[in-house]
C-alpha positions as a Markdown table, in Angstrom:
| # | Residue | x | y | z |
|---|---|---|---|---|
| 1 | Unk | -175.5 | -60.7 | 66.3 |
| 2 | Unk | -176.2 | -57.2 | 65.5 |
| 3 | Unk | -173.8 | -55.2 | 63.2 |
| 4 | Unk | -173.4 | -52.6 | 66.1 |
| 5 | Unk | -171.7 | -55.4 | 68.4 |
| 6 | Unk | -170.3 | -56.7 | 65.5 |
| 7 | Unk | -168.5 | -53.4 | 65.1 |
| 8 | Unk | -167.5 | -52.9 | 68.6 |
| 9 | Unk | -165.8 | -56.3 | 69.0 |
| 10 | Unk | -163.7 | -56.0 | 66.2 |
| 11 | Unk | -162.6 | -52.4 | 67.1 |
| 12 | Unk | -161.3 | -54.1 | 70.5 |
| 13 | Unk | -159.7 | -56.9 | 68.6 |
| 14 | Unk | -157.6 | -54.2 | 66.6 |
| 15 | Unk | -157.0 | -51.9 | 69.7 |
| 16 | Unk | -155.5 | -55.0 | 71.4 |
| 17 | Unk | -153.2 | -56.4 | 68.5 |
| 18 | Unk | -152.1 | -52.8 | 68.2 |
| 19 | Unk | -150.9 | -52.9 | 72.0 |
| 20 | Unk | -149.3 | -56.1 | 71.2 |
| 21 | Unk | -147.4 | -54.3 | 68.4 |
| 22 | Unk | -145.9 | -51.3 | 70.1 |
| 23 | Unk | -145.2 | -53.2 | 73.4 |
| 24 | Unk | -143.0 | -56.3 | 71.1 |
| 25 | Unk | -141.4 | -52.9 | 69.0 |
| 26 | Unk | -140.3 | -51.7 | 72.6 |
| 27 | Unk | -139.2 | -54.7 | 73.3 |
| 28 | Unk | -137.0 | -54.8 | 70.6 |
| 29 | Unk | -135.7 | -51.3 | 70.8 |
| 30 | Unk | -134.7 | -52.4 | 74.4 |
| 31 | Unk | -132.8 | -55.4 | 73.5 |
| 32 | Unk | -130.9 | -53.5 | 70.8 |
| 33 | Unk | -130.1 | -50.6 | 73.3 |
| 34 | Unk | -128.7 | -53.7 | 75.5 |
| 35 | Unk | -126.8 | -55.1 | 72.8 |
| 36 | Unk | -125.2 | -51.6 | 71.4 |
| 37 | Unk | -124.0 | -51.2 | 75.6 |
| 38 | Unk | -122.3 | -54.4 | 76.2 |
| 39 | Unk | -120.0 | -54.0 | 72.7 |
| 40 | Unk | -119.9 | -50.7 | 73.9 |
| 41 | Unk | -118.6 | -52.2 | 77.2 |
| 42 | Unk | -116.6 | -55.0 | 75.2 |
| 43 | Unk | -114.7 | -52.3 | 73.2 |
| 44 | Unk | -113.5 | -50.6 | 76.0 |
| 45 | Unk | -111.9 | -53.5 | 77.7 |
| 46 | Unk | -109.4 | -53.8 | 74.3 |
| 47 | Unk | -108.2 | -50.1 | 74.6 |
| 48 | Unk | -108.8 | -46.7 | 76.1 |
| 49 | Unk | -108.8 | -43.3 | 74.5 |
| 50 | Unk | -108.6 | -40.1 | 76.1 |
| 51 | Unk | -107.5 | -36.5 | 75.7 |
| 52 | Unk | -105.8 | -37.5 | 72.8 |
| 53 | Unk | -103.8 | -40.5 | 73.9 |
| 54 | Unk | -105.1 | -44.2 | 72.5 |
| 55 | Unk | -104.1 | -47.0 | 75.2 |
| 56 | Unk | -104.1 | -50.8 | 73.8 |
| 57 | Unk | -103.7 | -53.4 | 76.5 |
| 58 | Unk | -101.7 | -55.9 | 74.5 |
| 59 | Unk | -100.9 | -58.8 | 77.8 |
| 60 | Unk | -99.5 | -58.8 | 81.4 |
| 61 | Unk | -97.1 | -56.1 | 81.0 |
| 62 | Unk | -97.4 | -55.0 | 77.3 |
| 63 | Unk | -99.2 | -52.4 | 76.2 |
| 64 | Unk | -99.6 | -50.1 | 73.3 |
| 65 | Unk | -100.1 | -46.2 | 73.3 |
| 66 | Unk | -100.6 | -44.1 | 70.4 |
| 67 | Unk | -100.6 | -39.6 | 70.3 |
| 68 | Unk | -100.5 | -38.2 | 67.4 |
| 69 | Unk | -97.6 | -39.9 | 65.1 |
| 70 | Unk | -95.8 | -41.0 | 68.1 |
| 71 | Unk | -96.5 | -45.0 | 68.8 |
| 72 | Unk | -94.9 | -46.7 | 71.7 |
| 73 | Unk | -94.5 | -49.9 | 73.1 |
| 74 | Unk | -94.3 | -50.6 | 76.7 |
| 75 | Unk | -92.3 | -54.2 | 77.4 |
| 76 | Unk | -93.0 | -56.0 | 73.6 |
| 77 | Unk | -93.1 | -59.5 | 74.2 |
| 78 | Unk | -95.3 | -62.4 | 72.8 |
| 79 | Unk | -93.7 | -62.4 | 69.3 |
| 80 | Unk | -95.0 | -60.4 | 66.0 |
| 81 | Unk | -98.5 | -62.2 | 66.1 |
| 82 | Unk | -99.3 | -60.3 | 69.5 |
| 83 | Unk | -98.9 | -56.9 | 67.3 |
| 84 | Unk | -100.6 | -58.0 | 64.4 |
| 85 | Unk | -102.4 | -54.5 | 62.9 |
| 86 | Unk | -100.2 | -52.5 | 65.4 |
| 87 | Unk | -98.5 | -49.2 | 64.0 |
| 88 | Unk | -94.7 | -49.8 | 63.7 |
| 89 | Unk | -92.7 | -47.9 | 67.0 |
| 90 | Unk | -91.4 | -44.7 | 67.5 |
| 91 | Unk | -90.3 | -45.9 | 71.1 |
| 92 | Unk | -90.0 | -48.6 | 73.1 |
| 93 | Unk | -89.9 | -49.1 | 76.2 |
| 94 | Unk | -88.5 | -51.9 | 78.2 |
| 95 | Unk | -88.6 | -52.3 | 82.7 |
| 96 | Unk | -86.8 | -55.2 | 83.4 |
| 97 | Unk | -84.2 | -57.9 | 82.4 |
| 98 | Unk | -87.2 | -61.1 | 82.9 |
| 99 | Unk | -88.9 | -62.7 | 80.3 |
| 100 | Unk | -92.5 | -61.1 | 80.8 |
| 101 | Unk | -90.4 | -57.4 | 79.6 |
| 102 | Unk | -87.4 | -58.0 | 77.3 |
| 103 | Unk | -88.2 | -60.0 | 74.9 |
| 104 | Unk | -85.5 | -60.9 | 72.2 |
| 105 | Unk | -87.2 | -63.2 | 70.3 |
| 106 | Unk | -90.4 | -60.4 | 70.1 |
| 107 | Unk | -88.0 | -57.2 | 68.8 |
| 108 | Unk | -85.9 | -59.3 | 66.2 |
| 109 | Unk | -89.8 | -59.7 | 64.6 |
| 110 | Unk | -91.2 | -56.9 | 65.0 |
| 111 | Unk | -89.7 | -53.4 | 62.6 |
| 112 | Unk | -88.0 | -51.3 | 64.9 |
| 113 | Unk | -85.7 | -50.3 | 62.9 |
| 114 | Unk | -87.3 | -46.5 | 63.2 |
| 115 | Unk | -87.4 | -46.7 | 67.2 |
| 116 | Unk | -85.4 | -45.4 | 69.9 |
| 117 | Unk | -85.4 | -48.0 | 72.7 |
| 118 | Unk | -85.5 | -46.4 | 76.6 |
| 119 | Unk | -84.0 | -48.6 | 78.6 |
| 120 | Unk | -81.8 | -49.2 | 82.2 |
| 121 | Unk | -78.6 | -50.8 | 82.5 |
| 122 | Unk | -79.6 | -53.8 | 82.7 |
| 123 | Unk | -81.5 | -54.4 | 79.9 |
| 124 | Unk | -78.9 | -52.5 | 77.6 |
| 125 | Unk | -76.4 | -55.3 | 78.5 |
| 126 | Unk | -78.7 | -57.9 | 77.0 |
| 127 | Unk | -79.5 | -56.7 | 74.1 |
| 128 | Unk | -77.6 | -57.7 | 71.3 |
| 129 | Unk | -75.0 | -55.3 | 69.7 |
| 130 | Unk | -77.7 | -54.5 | 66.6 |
| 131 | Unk | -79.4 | -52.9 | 68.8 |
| 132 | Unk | -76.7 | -50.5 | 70.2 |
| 133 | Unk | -77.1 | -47.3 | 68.3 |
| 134 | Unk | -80.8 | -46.9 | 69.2 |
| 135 | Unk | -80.1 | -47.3 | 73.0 |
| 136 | Unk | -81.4 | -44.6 | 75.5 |
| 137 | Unk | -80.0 | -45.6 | 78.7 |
| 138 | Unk | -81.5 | -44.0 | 81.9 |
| 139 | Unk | -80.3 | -44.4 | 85.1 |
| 140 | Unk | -83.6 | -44.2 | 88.3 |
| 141 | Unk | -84.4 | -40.5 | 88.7 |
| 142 | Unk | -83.4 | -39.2 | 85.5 |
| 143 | Unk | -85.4 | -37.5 | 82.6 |
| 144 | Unk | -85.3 | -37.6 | 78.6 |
| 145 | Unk | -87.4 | -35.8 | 76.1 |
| 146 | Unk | -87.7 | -38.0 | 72.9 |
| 147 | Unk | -90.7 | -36.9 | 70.2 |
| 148 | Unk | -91.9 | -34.6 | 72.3 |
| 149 | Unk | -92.0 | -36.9 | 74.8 |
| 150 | Unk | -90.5 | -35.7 | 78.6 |
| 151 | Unk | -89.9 | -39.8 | 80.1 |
| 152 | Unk | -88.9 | -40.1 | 83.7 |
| 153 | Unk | -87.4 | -43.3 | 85.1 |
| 154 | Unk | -88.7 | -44.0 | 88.2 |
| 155 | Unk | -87.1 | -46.7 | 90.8 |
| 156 | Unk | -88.7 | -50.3 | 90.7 |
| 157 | Unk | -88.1 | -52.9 | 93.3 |
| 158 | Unk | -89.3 | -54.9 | 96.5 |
| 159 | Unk | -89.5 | -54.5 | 99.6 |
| 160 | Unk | -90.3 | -57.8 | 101.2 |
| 161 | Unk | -87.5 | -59.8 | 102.6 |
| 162 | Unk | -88.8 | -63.0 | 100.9 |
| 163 | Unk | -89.2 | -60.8 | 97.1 |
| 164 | Unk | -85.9 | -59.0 | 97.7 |
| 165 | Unk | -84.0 | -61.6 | 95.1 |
| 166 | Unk | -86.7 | -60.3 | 91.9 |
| 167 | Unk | -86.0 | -57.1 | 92.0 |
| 168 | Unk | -83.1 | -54.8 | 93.3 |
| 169 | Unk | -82.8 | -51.1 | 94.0 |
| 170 | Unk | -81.5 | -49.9 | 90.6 |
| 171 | Unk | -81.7 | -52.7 | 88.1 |
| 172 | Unk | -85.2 | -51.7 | 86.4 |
| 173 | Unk | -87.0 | -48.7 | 85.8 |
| 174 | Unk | -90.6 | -47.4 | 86.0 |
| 175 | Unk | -91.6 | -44.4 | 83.4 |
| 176 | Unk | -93.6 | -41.8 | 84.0 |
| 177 | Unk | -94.2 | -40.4 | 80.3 |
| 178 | Unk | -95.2 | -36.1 | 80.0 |
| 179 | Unk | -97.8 | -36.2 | 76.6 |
| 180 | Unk | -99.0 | -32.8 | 75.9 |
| 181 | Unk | -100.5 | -32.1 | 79.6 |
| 182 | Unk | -101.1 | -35.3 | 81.1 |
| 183 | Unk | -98.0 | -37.8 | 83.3 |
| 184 | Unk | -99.1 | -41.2 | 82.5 |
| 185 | Unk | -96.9 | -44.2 | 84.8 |
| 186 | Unk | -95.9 | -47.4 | 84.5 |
| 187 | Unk | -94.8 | -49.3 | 87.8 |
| 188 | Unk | -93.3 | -51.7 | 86.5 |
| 189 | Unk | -92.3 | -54.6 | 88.3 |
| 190 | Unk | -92.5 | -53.1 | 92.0 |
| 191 | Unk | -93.8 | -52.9 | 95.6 |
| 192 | Unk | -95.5 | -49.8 | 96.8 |
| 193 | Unk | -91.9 | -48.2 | 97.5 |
| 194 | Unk | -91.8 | -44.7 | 98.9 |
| 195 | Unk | -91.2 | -43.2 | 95.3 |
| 196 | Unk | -93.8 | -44.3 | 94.2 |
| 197 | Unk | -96.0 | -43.4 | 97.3 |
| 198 | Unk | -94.7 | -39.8 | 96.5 |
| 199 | Unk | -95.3 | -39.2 | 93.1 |
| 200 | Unk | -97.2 | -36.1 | 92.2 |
| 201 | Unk | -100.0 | -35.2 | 89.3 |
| 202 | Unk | -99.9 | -38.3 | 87.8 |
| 203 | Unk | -103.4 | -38.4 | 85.9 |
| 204 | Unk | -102.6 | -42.3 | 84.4 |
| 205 | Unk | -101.4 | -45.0 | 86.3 |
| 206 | Unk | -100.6 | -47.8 | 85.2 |
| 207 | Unk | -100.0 | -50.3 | 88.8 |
| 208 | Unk | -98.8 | -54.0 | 89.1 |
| 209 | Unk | -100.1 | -56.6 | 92.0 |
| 210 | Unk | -98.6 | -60.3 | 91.7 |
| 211 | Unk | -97.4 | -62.6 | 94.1 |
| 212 | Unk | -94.8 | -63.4 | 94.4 |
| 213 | Unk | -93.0 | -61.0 | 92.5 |
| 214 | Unk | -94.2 | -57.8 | 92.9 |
| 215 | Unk | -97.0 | -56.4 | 95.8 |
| 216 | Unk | -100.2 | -58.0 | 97.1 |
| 217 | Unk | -103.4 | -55.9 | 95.9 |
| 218 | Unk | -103.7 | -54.0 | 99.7 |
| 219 | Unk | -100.6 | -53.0 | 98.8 |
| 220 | Unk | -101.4 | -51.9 | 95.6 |
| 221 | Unk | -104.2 | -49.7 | 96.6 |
| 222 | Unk | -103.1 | -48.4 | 99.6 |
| 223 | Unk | -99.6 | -46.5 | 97.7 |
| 224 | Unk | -102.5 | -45.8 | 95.1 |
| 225 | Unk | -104.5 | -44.1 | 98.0 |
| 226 | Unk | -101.3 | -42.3 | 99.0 |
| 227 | Unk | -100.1 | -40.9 | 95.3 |
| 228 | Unk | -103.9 | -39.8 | 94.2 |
| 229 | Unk | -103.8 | -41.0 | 90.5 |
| 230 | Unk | -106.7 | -39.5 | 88.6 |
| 231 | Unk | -106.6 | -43.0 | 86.7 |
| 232 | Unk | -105.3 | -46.4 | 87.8 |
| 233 | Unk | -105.3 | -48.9 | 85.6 |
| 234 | Unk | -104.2 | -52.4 | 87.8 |
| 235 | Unk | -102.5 | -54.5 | 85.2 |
| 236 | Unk | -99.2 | -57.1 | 85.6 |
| 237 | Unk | -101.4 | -59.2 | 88.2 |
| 238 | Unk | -101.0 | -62.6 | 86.8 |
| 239 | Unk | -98.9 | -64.3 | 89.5 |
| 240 | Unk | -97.9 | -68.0 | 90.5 |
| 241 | Unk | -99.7 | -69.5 | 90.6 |
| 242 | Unk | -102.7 | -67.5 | 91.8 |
| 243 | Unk | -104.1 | -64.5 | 90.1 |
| 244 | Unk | -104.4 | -61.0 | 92.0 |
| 245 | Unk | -108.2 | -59.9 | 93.1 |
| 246 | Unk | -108.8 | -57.0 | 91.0 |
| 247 | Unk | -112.3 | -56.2 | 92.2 |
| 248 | Unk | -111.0 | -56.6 | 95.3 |
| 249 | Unk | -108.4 | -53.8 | 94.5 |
| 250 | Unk | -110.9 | -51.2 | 93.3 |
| 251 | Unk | -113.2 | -52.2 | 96.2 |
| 252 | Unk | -110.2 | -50.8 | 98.8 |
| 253 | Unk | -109.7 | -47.5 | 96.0 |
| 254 | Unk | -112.8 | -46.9 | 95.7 |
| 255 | Unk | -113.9 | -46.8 | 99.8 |
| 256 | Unk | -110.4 | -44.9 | 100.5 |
| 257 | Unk | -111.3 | -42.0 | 97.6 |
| 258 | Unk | -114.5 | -42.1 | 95.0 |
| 259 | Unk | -112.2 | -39.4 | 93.0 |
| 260 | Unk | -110.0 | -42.0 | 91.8 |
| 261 | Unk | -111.3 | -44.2 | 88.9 |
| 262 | Unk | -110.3 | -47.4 | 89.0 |
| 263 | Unk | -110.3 | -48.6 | 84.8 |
| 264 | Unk | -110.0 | -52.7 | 84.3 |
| 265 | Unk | -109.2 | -53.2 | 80.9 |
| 266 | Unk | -108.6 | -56.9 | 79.7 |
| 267 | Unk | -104.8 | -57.6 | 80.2 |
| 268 | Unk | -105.1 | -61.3 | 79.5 |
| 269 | Unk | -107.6 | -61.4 | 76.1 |
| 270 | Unk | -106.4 | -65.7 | 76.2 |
| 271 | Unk | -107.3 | -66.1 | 79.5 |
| 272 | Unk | -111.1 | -66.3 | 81.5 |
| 273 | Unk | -109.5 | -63.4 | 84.0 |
């Protein structure tokens, strides 16, 4: 063979393992970029920060929020291990009188001696007398400011003759909670009641859907439609014994108004929903 074809075929033989090269680094740099999105992804199912405010989904009904020093927890239950690396409460917030929102057992482990507790009635009658002295008792369609904090209980109950035994007119309390500029609500343990249908600026919301306790998820999303969060969070949809459709539930937000964002965070991190 002559040294000029010589020459040529091993020019091609580099250009071509060159190719290989870049198109396997690509490759790579694609797969990373894949990888760094879905724990991106995976991150923001365990907890939600925005404009200041740090949300931590802790199960079903409990949940975590953090603004500035202020740390409060929404319906403890699931003992001290479910709060493991937790900041110790400022408030706490407690619904209802059932087991999936006053948790005795939870509180007595975890240090709240710092805390005020918000609470209705209801849940102020079962909690042991230690407790007494750090009671705020509100009372549906009343308001508190506590660290800075402007907390509105808003009425909780069902509708449905069938549900009307879970949850009465009175008993337990949603909150809507004022932080800095932004009215961030927890149902609760509800139906899509007309107070809820009516609230106003409410730019967090945090909106139950079990049978049979609280609403099915049309009704969920059609008080959703009717209230215009600028957030909805669905949570509190573990029912028995089926679990509530929550793609189903952003599917009906979603094709009623595009300006509401429907956020799924995981609620049930022991669970496959």
């Amino acid at each position: 063979m002559k040294i000029k074809e010589l020459l040529v075929l091993l020019f091609i033989g580099a250009l071509s393992f060159s190719c290989k090269e870049e198109k396997k680094s690509d490759s790579d740099m694609n797969t990373s970029t894949e990888t760094e999105e879905n724990m991106s992804a995976t991150s923001m199912k365990n907890q939600r920060k925005t404009d200041g405010v740090v949300i931590k989904p802790i199960e079903h009904a409990t949940a975590v929020i953090e603004w500035n020093d202020v740390v409060i927890y929404i319906d403890p239950t699931g003992g001290k291990a479910a709060f493991e690396g937790q900041k110790t409460p400022s408030l706490i917030l407690i619904t209802d009188i059932h087991g999936d929102h006053l948790n005795v057992e939870t509180l007595d482990a975890l240090d709240t001696s710092n805390a005020t507790f918000v609470v209705p009635q209801a849940v102020a009658e079962e909690l042991p007398e230690k407790y007494s002295k750090q009671l705020e008792i509100m009372e549906n369609g009343t308001s508190k400011e506590l660290s800075d904090i402007t907390i509105e209980a808003i009425p909780m109950y069902n509708l449905r003759n069938e549900a009307l035994k879970f949850h009465e007119k009175g008993r337990g309390n949603g909150y809507v909670l004022n932080i800095d500029d932004q009215r961030i609500y927890f149902s609760g343990d509800t139906e899509d009641i007309p107070e809820m249908r009516s609230l106003k600026n409410i730019d967090k919301a945090f909106v139950c859907m079990n049978l049979p306790y609280t609403m099915t998820v049309e009704s969920a999303a059609s008080a959703v439609l009717d209230f215009k969060p600028k957030q909805v969070y669905p949570y509190h949809y573990r029912g028995k014994p089926d679990v509530s459709d929550v793609a189903k539930f952003k599917q009906l937000v979603d094709a009623g108004n595009q300006d509401i964002e429907v956020i799924q965070l995981d609620w049930y991190p022991n669970d496959e929903y």
